[in-house]
Coordinates of C-alpha atoms in Angstrom, one line a residue:
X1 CA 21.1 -18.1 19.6
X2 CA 21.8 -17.5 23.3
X3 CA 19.1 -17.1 25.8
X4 CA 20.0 -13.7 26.6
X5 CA 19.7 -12.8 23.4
X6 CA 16.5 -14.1 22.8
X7 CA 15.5 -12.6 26.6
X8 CA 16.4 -9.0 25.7
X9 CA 14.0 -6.1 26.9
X10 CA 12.1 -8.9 29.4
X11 CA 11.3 -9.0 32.7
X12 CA 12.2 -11.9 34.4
X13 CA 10.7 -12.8 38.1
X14 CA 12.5 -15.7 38.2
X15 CA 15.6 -16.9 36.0
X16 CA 16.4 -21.2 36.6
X17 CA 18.3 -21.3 33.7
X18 CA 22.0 -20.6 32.5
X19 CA 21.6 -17.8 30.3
X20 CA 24.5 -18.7 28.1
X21 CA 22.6 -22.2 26.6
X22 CA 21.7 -22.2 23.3
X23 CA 18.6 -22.1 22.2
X24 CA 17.6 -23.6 18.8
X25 CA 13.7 -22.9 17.8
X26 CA 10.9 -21.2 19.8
X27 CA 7.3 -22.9 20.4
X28 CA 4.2 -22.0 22.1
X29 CA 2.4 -25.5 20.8
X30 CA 3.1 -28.4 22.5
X31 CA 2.7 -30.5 19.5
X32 CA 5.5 -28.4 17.3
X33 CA 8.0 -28.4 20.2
X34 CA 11.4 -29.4 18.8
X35 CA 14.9 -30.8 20.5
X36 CA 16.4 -27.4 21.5
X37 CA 13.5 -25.0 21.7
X38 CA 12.5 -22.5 24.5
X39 CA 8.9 -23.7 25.2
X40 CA 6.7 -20.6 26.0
X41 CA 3.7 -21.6 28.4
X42 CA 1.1 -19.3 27.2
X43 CA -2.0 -18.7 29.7
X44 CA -4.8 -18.5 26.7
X45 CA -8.9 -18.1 26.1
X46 CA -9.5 -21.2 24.8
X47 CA -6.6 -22.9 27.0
X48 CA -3.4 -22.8 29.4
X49 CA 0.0 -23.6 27.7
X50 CA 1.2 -23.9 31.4
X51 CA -0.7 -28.0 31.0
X52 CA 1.5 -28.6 28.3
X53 CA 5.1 -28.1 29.4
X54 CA 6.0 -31.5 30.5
X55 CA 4.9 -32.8 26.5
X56 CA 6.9 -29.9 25.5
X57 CA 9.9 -31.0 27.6
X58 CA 8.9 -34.8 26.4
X59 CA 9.9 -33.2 22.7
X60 CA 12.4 -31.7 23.6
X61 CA 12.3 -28.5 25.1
X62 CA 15.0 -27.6 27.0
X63 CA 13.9 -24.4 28.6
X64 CA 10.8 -22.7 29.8
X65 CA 9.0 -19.6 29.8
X66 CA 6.2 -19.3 31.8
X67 CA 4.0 -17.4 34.2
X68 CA 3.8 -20.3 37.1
X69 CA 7.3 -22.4 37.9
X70 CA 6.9 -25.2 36.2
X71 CA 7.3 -28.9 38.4
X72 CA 10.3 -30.8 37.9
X73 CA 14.2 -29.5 37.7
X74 CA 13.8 -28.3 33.7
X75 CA 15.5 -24.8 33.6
X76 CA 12.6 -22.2 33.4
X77 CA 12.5 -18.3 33.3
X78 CA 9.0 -17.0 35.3
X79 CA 7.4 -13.6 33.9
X80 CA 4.4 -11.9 34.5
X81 CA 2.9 -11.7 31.0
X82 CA 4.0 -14.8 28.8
X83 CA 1.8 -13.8 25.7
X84 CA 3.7 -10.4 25.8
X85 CA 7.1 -11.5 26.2
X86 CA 6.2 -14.1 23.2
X87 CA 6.1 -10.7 20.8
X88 CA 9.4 -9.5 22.1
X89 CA 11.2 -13.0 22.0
X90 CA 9.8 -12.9 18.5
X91 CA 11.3 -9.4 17.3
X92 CA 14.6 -10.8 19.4
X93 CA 15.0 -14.3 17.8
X94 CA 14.0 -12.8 13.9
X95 CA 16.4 -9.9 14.9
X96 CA 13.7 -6.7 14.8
X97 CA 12.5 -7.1 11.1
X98 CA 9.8 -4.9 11.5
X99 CA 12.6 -2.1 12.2
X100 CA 13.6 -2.6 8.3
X101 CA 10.7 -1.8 6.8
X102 CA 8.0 1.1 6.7
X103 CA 4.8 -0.6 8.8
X104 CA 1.1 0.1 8.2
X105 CA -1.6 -1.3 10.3
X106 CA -5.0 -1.3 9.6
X107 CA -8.1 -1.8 11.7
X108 CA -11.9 -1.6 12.0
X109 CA -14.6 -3.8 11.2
X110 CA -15.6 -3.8 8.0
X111 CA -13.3 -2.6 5.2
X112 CA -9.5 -3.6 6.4
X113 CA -9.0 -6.0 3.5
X114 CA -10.1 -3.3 1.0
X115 CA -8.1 -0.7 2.7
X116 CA -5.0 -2.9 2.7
X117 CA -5.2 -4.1 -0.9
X118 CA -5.8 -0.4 -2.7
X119 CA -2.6 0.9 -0.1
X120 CA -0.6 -1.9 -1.4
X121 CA -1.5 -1.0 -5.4
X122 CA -0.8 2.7 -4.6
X123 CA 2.3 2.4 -2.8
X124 CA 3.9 0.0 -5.4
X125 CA 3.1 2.0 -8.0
X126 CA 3.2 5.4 -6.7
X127 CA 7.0 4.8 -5.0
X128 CA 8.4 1.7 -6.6
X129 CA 8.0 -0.3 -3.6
X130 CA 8.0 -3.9 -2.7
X131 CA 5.1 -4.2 -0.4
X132 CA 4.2 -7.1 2.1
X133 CA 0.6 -8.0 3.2
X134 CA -0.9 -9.2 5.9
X135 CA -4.8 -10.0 5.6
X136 CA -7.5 -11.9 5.8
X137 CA -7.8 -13.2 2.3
X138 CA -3.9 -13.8 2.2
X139 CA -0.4 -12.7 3.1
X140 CA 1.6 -11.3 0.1
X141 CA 5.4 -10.7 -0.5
X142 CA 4.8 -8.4 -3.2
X143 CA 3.1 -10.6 -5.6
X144 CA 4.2 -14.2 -4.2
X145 CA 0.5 -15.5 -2.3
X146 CA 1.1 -17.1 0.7
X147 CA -1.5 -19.2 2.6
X148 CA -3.5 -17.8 6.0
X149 CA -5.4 -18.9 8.5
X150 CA -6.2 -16.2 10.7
X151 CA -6.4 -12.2 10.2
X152 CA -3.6 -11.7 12.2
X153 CA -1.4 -14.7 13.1
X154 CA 0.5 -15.3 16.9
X155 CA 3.2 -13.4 17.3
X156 CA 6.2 -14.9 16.6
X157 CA 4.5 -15.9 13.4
X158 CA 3.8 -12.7 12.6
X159 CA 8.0 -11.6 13.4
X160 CA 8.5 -14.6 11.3
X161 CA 6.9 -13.3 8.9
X162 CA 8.4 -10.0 8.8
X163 CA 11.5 -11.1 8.9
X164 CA 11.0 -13.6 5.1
X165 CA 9.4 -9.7 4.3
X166 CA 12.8 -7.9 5.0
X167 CA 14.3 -10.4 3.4
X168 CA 12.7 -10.5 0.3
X169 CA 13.4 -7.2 -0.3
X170 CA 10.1 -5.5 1.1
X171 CA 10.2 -2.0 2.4
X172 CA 6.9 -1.4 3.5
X173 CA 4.2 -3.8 5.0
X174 CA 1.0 -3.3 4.7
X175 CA -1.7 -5.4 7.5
X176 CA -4.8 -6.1 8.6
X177 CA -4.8 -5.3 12.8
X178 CA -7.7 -7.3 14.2
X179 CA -9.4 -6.4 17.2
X180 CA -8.0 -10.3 18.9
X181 CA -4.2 -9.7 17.4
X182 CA -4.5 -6.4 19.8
X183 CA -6.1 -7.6 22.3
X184 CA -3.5 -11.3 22.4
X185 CA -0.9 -9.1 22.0
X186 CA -0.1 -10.5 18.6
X187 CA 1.3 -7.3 17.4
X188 CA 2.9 -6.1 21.2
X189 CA 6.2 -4.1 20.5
X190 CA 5.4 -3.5 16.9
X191 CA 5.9 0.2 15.9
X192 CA 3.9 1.6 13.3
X193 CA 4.2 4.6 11.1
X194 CA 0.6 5.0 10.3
X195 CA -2.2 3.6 11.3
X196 CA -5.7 3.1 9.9
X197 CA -9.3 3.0 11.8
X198 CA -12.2 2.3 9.3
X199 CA -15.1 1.9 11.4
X200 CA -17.0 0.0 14.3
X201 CA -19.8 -2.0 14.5
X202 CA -21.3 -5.2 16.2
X203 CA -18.8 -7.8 16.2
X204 CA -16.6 -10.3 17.7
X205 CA -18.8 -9.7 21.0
X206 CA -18.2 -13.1 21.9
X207 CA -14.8 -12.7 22.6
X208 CA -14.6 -9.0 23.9
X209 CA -18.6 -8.7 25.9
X210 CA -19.6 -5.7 25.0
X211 CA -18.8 -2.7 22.2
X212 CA -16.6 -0.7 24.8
X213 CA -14.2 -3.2 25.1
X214 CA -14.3 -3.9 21.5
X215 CA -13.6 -0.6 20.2
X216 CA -10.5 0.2 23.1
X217 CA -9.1 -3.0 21.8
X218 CA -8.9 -1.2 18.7
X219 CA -7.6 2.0 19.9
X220 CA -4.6 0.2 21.2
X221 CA -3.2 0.8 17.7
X222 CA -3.0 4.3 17.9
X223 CA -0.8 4.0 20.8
X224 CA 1.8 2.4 18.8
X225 CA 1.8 4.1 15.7
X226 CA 3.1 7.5 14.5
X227 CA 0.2 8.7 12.6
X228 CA -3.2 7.6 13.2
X229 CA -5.7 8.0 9.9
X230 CA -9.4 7.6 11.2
X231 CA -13.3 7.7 10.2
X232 CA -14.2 11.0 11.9
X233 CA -17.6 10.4 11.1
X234 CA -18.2 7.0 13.1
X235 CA -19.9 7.3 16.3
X236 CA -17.0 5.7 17.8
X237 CA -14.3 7.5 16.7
X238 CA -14.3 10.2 19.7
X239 CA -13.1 7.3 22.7
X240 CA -11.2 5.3 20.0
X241 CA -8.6 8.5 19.4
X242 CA -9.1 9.6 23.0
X243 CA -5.7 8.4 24.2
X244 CA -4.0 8.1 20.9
X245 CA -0.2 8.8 21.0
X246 CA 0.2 9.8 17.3
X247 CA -0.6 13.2 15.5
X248 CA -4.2 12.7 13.8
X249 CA -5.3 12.8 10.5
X250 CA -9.2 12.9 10.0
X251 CA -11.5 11.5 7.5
X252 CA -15.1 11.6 6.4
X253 CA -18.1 12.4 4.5
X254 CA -19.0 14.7 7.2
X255 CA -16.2 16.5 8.7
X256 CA -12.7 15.4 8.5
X257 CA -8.6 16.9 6.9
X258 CA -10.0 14.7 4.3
X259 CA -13.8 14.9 3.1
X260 CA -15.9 13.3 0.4
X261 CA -18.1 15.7 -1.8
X262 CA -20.2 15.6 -4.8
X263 CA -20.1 11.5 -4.4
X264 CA -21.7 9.8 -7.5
X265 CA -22.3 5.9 -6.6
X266 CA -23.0 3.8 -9.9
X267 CA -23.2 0.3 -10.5
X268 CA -19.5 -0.1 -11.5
X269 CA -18.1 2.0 -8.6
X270 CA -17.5 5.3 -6.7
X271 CA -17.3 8.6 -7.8
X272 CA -16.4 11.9 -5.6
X273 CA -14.5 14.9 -4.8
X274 CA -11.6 14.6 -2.7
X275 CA -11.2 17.7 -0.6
X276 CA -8.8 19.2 2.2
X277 CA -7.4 22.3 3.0
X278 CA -5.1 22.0 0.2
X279 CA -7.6 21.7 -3.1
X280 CA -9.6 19.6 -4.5
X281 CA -8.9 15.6 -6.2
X282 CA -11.6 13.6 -8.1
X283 CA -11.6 10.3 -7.5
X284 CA -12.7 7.5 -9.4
X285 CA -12.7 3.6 -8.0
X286 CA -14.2 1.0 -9.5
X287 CA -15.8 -1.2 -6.5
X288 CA -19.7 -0.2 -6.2
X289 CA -21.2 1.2 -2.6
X290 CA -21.3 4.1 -0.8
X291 CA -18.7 2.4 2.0
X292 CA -16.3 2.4 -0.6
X293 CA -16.5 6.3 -0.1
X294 CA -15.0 5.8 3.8
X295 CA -12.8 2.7 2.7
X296 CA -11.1 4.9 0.1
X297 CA -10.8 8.2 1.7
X298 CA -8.8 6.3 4.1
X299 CA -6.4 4.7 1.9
X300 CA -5.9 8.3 0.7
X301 CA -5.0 9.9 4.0
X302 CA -3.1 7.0 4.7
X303 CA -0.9 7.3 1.3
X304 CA -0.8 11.0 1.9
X305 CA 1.1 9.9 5.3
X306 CA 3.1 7.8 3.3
X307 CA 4.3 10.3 1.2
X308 CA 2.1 9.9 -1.7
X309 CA 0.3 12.7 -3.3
X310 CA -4.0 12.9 -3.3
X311 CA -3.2 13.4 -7.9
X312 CA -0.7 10.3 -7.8
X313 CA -3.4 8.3 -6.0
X314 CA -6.1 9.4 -7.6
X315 CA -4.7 8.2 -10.9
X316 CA -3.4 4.6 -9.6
X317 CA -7.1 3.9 -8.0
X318 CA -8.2 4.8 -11.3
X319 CA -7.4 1.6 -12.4
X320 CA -7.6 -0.6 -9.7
X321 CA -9.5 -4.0 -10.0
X322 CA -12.1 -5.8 -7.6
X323 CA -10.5 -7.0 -4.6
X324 CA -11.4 -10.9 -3.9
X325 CA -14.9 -11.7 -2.2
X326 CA -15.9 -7.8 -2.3
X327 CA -18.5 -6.9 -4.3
X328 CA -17.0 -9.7 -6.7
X329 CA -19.2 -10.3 -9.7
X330 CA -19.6 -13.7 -11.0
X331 CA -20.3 -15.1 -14.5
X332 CA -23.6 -16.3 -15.2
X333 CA -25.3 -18.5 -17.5
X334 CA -28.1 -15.8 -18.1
X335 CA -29.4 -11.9 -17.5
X336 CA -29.2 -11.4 -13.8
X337 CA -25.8 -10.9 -11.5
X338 CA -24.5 -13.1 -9.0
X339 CA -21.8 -11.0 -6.6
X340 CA -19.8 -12.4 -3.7
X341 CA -19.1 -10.2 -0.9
X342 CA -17.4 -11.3 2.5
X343 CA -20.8 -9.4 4.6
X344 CA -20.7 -11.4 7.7
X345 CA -21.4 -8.6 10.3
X346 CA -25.1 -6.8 10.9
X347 CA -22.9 -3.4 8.7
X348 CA -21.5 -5.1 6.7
X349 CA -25.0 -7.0 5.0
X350 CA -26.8 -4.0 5.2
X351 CA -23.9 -2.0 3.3
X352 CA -23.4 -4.3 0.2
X353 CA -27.4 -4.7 0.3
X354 CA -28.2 -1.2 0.2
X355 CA -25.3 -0.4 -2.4
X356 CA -26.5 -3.0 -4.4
X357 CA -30.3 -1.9 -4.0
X358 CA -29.0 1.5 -5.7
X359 CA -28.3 0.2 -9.0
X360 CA -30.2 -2.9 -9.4
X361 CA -33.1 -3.2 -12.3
X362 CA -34.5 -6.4 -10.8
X363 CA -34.8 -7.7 -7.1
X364 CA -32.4 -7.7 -4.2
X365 CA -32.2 -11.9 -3.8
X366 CA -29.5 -11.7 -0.3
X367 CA -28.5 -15.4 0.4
X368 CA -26.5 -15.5 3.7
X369 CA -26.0 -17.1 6.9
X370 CA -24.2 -17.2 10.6
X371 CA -20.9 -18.3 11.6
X372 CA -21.1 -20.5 14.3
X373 CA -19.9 -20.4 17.9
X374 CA -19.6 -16.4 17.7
X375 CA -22.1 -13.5 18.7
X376 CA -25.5 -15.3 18.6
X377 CA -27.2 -11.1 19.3
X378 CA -26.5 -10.2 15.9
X379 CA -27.9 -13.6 13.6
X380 CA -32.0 -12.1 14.3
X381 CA -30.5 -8.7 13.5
X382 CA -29.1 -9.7 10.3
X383 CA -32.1 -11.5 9.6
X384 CA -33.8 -8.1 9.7
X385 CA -31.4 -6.3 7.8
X386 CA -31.8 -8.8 4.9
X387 CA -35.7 -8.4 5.4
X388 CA -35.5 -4.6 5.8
X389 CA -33.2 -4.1 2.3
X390 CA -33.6 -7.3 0.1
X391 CA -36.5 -8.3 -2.2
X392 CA -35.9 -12.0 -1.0
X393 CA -34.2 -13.9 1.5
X394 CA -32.3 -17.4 1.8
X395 CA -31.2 -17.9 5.0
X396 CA -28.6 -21.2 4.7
X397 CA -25.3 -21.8 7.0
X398 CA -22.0 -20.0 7.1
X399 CA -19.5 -21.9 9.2
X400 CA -21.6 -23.8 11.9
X401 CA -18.4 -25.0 13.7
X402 CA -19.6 -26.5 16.4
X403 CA -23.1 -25.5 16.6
X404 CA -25.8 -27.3 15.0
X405 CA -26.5 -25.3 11.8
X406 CA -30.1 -25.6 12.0
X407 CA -30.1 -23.8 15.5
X408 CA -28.0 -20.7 14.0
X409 CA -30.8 -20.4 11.1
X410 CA -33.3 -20.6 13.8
X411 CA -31.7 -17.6 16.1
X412 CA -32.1 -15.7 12.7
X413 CA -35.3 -16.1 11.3
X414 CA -37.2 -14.2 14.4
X415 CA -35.5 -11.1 12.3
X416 CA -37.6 -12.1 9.7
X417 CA -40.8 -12.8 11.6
X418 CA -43.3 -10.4 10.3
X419 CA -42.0 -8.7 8.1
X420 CA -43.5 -8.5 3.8
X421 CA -39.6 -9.9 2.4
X422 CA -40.9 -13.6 1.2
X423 CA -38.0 -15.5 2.5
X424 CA -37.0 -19.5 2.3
X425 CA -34.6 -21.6 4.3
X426 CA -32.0 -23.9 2.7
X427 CA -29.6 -25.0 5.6
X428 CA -27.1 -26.8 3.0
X429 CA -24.9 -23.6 1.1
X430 CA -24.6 -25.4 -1.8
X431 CA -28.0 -26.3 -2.2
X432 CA -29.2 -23.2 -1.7
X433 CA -27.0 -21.5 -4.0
X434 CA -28.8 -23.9 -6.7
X435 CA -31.9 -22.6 -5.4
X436 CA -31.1 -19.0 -5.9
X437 CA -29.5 -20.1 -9.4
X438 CA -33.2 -22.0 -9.8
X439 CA -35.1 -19.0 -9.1
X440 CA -33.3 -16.4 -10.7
X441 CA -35.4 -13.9 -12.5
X442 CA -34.1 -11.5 -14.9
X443 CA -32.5 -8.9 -14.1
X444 CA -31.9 -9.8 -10.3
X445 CA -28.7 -9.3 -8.4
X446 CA -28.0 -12.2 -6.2
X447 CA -25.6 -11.5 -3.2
X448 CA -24.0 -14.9 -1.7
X449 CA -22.9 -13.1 1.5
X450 CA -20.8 -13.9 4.3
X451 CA -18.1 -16.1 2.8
X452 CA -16.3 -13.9 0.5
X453 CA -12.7 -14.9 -0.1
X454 CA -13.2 -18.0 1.9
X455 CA -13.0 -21.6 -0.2
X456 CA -14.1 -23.9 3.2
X457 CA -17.1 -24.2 5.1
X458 CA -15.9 -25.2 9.2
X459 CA -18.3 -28.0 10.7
X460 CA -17.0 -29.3 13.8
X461 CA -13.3 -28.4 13.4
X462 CA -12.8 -29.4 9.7
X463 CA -12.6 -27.4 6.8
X464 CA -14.7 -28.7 3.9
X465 CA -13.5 -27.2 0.4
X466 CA -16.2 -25.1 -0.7
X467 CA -15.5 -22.4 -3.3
X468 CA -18.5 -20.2 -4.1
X469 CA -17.1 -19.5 -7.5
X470 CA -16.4 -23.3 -8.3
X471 CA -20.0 -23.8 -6.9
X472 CA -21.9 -21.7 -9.7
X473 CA -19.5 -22.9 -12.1
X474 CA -20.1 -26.3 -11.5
X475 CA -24.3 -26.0 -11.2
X476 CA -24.3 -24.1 -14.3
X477 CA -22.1 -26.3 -16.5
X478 CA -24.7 -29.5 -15.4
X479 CA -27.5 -27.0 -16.3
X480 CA -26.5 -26.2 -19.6
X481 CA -26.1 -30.0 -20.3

């Protein structure tokens, strides 16, 4: 492809290079730079791509984008926002895929895998689509899994992406928008015809400092997108839509288009009343907890965008299944439940706890941990959640990363500190899972929270398989011999 091509809808500062050289491959990472590619120097939060352009050119590279003139006479085009113009060279070298296909972004921070999974199963069913997904347990082209390592991945992953989607055959695409992929510009240039706002609660502080900046990272999706579905009932909900571009459609328990009455919340999932101006839907889902309520209303207003009717959803969520590492009941050797839930934010625990709480006949046992090198205010906050709405506690590790595991447990257990919840501390996962196994008494509910869909456990930059499932598999087949 020609450079101009690829530099279509940019603007340059400074143009080096002859714009009628062909360019073979696009990289942003040194260490994947091939002979022909256009080397994007990206200035980043962890690092600045700017130190690695001479490797790049070592590979190969035989032009530059950048923010700062590279040294040397390699042909270079300055801009002022590389990480941006990385999005549109994307959409320009994969030829606009996202322009094929019907897009649906979703953010928030708890719920967006839910919300993503139950649109997907409507709209396939409901319209005969082929639907791609973007998430944080895995991307999807219609029912072919494909591996992922982030929520959202860089940009020109992301247009790569698309453009295998389009390809395939899929009309719509259905994503999880994280807070980062907005905030990177992951997603820059994307157009969406509905978007999706769940809720907002402490997370990712690390990275964005305080809960203002966190949630107008999120609204930055409802500049982009032509019909913005959102939780009118959270708190933040008022400055999140408060410059949106796109005609609103409101949900909630509360007020709303789209309200939630006469819920019923059992042990095998949701009941309620849809309502809106229009009449009235019952709704029946089979995932337990009263956030289900929010999550599904949602995926409602957002079909109803799409074109699909409150009865024709109603009847496909009818006979939806669990969604991996929510709420996810695993088999036992004896009478008390063991369910894996993905809870790894101060809501999220206290959500599944609480809905869990409503319909169990023994104790509340909430095994769970801290991830590692992230917001270190919310670890003695979820310690008192688990206090305030479990029977007992473990309190193990969840992704130390870099940090020494024993430290995170020990910036959570001052959550604990005084309160009645006996609680215990088992810093290996595994282990402590055998312990709860160990100490299971009947009719308990066990919640391993925090890792979900995840199969790895991240100490100091390596992945080490771990597989919840596979673990109480495994410790019950060597208890049973």
């Amino acid at each position: 492809m020609k450079l101009s091509d690829i530099l279509q809808n940019i603007s340059a500062q400074h143009i080096s290079a002859d714009l009628e050289m062909e360019i073979t491959g696009v990289s942003y990472d040194s260490r994947q730079t091939r002979p022909g590619d256009l080397f994007v120097a990206m200035a980043g939060f962890a690092t600045d791509g700017h130190k690695y352009i001479s490797a790049a050119v070592e590979r190969g590279a035989v032009c530059i984008l950048c923010q700062t003139p590279p040294e040397g006479d390699i042909p270079y085009i300055q801009v002022e926002n590389s990480r941006r113009a990385l999005a549109v060279v994307g959409a320009n070298f994969f030829h606009h895929p996202a322009r094929e296909m019907t897009m649906v972004g979703v953010t928030g921070t708890n719920g967006k895998t839910t919300t993503t999974y139950l649109l997907k199963d409507i709209l396939e069913h409901a319209a005969g689509a082929k639907v791609g997904l973007i998430g944080t347990n895995q991307n999807m082209i219609g029912d072919q899994v494909l591996h992922t390592e982030r929520t959202t991945p860089e940009s020109f992953e992301v247009q790569k992406l698309f453009r295998e989607m389009a390809d395939a055959g899929c009309t719509h695409v259905v994503m999880e928008v994280s807070s980062h992929a907005l905030s990177l510009d992951r997603v820059y240039g994307v157009r969406y015809a509905v978007g999706v706002f769940t809720n907002l609660t402490q997370d990712h502080l690390d990275f964005h400092g305080t809960m203002e900046a966190y949630c107008d990272a999120k609204a930055i999706l409802f500049q982009n997108c032509d019909v913005g579905v959102y939780n009118a009932d959270d708190p933040w909900a008022e400055r999140l839509m408060a410059h949106a571009t796109c005609r609103k459609v409101s949900f909630g328990e509360k007020t709303g288009d789209l309200q939630a009455q006469n819920i019923c919340l059992h042990d095998t999932g949701v009941e309620f009343d849809a309502v809106e101006q229009g009449g009235v839907q019952k709704i029946q889902v089979a995932i337990p907890g009263g956030f289900m309520v929010y999550n599904t209303l949602g995926v409602l207003a957002a079909a109803q965008a799409l074109g699909v009717s409150l009865a024709q959803s109603a009847e496909i969520l009818s006979h939806t299944a669990h969604v991996k590492g929510r709420v996810e009941p695993v088999p036992t050797d004896g009478d008390y439940t063991i369910l894996i839930d993905y809870a790894h934010t101060p809501d999220a625990l206290e959500n599944v706890l609480k809905a869990v709480k409503g319909f169990a006949k023994g104790r509340v046992v909430a095994l769970f941990g801290c991830g590692g090198d992230r917001d270190r205010t919310k670890r003695p906050q979820m310690g008192k959640i688990a206090a305030d709405n479990a029977d007992f506690v473990i309190v193990t590790s969840d992704n130390p990363r870099t940090e020494d595991p024993a430290a995170i447990i020990a910036d959570i257990l001052p959550g604990l500190s005084g309160t009645k919840t006996p609680h215990v501390t088992v810093e290996n996962r595994v282990e402590a899972i055998h312990y709860a196994i160990d100490h299971a008494q009947r009719g308990d509910i066990i919640v391993l929270a925090g890792k979900g869909h995840e199969d790895y456990q991240e100490i100091n930059h390596v992945k080490h398989h771990l597989d919840e499932r596979e673990v109480v598999a495994e410790y019950l087949a060597v208890r049973k011999k």
